[in-house]
Tab-separated table of C-alpha atoms in Angstrom:
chain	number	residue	atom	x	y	z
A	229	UNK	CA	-36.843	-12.674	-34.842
A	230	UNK	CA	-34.654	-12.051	-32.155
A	231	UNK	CA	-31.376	-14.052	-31.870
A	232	UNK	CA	-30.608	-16.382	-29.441
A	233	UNK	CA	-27.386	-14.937	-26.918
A	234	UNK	CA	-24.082	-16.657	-26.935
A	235	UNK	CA	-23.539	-18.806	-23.784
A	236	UNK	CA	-20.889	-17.462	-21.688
A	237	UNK	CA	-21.696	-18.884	-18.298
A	238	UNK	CA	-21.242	-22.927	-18.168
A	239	UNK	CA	-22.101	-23.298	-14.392
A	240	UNK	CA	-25.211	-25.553	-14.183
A	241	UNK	CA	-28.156	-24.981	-12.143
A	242	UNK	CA	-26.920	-27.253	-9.659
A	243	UNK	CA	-23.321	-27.240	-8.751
A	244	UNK	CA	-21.615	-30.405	-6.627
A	245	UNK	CA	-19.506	-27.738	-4.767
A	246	UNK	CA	-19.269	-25.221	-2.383
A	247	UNK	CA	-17.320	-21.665	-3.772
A	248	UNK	CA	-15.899	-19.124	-1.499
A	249	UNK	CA	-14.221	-16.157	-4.267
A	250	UNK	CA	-11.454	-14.559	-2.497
A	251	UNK	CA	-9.150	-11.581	-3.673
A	252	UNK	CA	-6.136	-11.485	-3.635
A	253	UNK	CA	-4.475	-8.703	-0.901
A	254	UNK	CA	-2.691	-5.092	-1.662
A	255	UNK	CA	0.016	-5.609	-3.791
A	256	UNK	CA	3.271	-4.155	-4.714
A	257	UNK	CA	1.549	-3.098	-8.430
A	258	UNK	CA	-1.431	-1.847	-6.317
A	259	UNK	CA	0.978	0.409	-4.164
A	260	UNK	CA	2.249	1.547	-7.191
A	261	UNK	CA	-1.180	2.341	-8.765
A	262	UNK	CA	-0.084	0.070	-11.129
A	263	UNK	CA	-2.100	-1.716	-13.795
A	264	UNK	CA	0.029	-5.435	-14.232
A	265	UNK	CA	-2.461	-7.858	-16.357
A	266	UNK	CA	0.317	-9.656	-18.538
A	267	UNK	CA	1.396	-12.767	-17.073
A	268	UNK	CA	4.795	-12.684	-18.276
A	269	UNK	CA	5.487	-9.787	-15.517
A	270	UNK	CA	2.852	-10.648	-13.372
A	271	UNK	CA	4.057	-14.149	-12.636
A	272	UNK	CA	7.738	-14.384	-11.969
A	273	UNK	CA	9.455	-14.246	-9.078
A	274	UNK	CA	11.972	-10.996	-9.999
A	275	UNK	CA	10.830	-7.658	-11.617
A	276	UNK	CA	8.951	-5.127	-9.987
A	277	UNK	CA	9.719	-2.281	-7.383
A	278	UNK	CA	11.832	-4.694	-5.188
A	279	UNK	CA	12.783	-6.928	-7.874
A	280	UNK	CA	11.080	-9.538	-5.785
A	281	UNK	CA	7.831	-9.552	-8.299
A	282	UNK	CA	4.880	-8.149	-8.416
A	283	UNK	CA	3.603	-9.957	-5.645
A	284	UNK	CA	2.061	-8.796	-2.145
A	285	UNK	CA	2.705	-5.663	-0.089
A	286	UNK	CA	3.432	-6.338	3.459
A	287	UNK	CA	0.538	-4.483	3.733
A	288	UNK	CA	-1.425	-6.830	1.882
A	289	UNK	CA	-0.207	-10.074	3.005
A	290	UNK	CA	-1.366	-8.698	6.916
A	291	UNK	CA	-4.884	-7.886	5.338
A	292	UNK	CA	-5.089	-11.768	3.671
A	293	UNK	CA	-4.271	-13.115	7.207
A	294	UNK	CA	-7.032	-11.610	8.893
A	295	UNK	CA	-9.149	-11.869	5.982
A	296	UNK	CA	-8.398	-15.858	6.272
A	297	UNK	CA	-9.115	-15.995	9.741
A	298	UNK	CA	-12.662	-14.388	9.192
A	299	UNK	CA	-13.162	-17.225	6.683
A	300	UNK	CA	-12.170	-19.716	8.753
A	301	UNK	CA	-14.423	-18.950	11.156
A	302	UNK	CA	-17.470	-18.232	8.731
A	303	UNK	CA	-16.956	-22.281	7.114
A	304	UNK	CA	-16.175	-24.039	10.593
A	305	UNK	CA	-17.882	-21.724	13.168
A	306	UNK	CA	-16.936	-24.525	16.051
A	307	UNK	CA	-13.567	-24.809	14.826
A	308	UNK	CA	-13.358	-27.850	14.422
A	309	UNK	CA	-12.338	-29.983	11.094
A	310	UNK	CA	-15.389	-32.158	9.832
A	311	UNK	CA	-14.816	-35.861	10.312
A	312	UNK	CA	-16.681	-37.113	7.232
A	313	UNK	CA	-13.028	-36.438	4.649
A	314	UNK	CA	-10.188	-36.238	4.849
A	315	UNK	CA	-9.882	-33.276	2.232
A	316	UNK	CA	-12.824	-31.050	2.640
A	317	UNK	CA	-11.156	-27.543	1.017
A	318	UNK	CA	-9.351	-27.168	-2.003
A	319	UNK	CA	-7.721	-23.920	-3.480
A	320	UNK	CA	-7.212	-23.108	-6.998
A	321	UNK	CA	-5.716	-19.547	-7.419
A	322	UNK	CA	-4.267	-17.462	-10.370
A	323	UNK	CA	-0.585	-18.252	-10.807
A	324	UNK	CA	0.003	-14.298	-11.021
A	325	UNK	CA	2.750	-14.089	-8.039
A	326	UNK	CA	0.191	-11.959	-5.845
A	327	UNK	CA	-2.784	-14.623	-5.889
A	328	UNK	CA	-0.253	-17.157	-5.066
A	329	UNK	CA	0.808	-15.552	-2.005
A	330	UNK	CA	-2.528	-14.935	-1.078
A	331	UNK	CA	-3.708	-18.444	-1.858
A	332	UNK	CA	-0.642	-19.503	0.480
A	333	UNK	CA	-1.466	-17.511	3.354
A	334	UNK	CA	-5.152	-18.805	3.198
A	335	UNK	CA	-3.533	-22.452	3.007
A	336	UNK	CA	-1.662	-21.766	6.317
A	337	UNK	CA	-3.882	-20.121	8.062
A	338	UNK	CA	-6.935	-23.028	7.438
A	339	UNK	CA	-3.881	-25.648	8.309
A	340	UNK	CA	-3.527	-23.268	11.836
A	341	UNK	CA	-6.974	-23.422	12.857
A	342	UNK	CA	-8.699	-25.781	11.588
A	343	UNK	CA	-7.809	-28.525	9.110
A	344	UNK	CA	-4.266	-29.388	10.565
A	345	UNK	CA	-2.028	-29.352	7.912
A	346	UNK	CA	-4.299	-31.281	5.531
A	347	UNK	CA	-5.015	-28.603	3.060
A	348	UNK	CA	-2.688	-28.980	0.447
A	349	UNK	CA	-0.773	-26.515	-1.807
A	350	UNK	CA	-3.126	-23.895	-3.690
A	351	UNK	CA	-3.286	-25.636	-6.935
A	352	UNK	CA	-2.476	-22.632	-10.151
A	353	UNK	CA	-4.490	-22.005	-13.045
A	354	UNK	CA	-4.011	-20.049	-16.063
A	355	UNK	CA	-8.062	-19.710	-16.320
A	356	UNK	CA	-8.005	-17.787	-12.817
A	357	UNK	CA	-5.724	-15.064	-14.266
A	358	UNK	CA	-5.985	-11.118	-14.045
A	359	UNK	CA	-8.523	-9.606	-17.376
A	360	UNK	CA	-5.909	-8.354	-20.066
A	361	UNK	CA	-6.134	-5.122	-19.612
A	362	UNK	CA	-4.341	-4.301	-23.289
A	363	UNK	CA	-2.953	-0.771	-23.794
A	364	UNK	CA	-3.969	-0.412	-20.181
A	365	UNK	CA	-0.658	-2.779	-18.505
A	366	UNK	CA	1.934	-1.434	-16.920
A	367	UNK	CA	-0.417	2.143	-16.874
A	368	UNK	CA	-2.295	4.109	-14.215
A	369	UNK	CA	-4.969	2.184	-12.352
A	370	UNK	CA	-6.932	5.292	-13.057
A	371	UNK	CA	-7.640	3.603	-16.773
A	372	UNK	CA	-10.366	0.972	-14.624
A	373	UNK	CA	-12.549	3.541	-14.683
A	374	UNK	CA	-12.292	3.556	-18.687
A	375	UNK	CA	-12.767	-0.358	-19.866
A	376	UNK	CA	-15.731	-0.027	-16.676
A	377	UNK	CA	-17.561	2.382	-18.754
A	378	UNK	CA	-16.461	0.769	-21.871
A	379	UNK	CA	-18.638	-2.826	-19.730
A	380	UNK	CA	-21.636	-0.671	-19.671
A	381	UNK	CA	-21.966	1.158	-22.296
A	382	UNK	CA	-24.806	-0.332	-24.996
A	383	UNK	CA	-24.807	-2.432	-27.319
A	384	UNK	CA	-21.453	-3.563	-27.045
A	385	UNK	CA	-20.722	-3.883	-23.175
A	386	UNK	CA	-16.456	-4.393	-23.712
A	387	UNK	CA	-16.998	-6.534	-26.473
A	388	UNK	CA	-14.909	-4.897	-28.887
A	389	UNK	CA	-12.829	-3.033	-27.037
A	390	UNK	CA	-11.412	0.084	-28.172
A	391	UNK	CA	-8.561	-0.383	-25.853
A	392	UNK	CA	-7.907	-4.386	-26.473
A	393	UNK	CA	-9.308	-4.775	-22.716
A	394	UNK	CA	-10.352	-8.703	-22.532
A	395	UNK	CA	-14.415	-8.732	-22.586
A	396	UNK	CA	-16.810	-9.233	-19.643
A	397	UNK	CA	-17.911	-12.349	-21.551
A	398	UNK	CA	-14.644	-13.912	-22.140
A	399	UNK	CA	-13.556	-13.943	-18.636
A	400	UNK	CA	-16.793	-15.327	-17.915
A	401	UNK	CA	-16.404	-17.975	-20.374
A	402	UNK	CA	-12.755	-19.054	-19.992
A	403	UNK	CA	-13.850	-19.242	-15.534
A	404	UNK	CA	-16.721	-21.147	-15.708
A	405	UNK	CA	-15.448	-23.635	-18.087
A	406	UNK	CA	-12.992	-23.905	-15.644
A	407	UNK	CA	-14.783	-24.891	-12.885
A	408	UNK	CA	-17.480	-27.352	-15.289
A	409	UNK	CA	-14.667	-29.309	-16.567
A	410	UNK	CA	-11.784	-28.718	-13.822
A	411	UNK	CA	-13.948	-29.086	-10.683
A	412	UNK	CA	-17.537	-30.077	-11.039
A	413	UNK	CA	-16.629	-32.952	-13.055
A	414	UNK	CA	-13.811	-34.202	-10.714
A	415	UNK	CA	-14.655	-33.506	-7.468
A	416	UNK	CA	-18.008	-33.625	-5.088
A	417	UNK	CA	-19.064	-31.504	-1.625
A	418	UNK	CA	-16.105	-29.831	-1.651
A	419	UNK	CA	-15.120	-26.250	0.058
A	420	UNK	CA	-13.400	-24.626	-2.748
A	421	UNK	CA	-11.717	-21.087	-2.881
A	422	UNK	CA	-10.660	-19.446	-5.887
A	423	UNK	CA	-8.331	-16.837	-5.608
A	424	UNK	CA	-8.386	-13.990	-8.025
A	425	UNK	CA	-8.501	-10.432	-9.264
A	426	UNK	CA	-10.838	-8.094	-8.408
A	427	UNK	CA	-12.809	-7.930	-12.040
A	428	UNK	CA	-12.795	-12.081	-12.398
A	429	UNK	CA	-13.883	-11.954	-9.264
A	430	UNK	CA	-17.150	-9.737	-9.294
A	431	UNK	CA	-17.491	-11.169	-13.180
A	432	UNK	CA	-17.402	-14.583	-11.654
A	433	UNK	CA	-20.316	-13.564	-9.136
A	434	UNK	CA	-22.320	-12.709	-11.945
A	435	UNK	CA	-21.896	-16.241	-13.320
A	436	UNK	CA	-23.311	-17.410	-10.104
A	437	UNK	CA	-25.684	-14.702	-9.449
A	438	UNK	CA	-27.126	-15.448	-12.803
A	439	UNK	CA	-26.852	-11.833	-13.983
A	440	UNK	CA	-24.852	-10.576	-17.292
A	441	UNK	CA	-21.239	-10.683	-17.231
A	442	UNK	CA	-20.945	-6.826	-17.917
A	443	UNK	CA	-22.912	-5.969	-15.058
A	444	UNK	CA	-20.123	-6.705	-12.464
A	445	UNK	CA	-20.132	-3.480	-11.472
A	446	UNK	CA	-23.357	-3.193	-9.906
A	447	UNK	CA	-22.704	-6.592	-7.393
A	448	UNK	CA	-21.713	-5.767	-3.899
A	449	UNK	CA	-17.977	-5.244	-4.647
A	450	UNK	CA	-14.900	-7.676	-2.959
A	451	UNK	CA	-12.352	-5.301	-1.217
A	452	UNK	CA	-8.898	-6.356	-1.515
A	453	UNK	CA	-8.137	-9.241	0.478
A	454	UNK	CA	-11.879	-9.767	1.083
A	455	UNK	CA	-14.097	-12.993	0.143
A	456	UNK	CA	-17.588	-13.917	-1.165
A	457	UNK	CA	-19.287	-17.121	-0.573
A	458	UNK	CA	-21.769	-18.047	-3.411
A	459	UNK	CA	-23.593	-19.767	-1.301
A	460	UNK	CA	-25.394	-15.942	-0.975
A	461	UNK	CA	-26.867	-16.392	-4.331
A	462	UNK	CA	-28.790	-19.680	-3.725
């Protein structure tokens, strides 16, 4: 008989909101090909190369300015701000120092052309975070090549890591309850943008693509700095 498979993906059928997934833009770890998945380095404000934290590179934070102004375009095309709420976007973002920065650029550059200064601070969540990347932090970026093959390789697809990497399925799981019990639950025709990492991201565009968690890599991938709306998968 064969056994039923655990339940990763908590979106329902029908979801209340609108989801743009955004990445967050070059950072300092990226520029130093730099693996940084534990919050406690990841998140403060000193540390890293500049001891400034691992946030963005100049680079980056250019790249998430004209990434926002391509999505501010794409969700008002005339413009101009909608006149049936006051609130119509809301951004949740990792509260890793580089998806904060991001998330804040977005936020001003929405305020600039569109909404006026009524989008409010990103809001941070712990569920958004960077995939542990285990004995992988602080290493080579080369090592995303590893845990990738590690995701597609059968029968275990990353579940039991040889390298402590968090699994497909648990990012899954920890993102979508997120948005069930943080979002859909609380709020209603909504614009929301989550800001994360590049593997939550394409793992969380298998939750809405309907696919299996470990098959991120075969989605159309999100650049650095780039966005996806879901709206694609309806």
């Amino acid at each position: 008989m064969e056994m039923p498979q655990p339940v990763y993906n908590h979106l329902p059928e029908k979801l209340k909101n609108h989801y743009i997934i955004q990445r967050h833009g070059f950072s300092l770890a990226n520029n130093d090909g730099l693996i940084c998945s534990n919050p406690d380095i990841a998140i403060p404000p000193t540390g890293g190369p500049l001891n400034t934290g691992y946030g963005l590179h100049e680079k980056g934070k250019i790249q998430v300015k004209e990434s926002a102004a391509l999505l501010s375009k794409h969700l008002f095309p005339t413009q101009e701000a909608p006149t049936d709420q006051d609130n119509p976007v809301v951004i949740f973002c990792s509260p890793f120092k580089r998806t904060v920065e991001t998330a804040e650029i977005i936020q001003v550059v929405l305020n600039d052309t569109v909404l006026h200064g009524k989008l409010e601070a990103p809001i941070r969540e712990m569920e958004l975070r960077e995939r542990w990347y285990g004995k992988f932090d602080m290493k080579s970026d080369k090592n995303y090549e590893l845990c990738w093959l590690d995701d597609a390789a059968e029968p275990d697809h990353g579940e039991h890591s040889q390298y402590d990497i968090e699994s497909p399925s648990s990012v899954c799981d920890r993102a979508t309850r997120f948005i069930v019990d943080k979002i859909e639950s609380q709020m209603q025709g909504k614009i929301v943008i989550l800001v994360a990492h590049g593997d939550i991201c394409q793992i969380l565009l298998t939750a809405f693509a309907r696919t299996d968690a470990w098959k991120h890599r075969t989605l159309k991938h999100v650049d650095t700095a780039n966005w996806r709306d879901t709206l694609d998968f309806e």
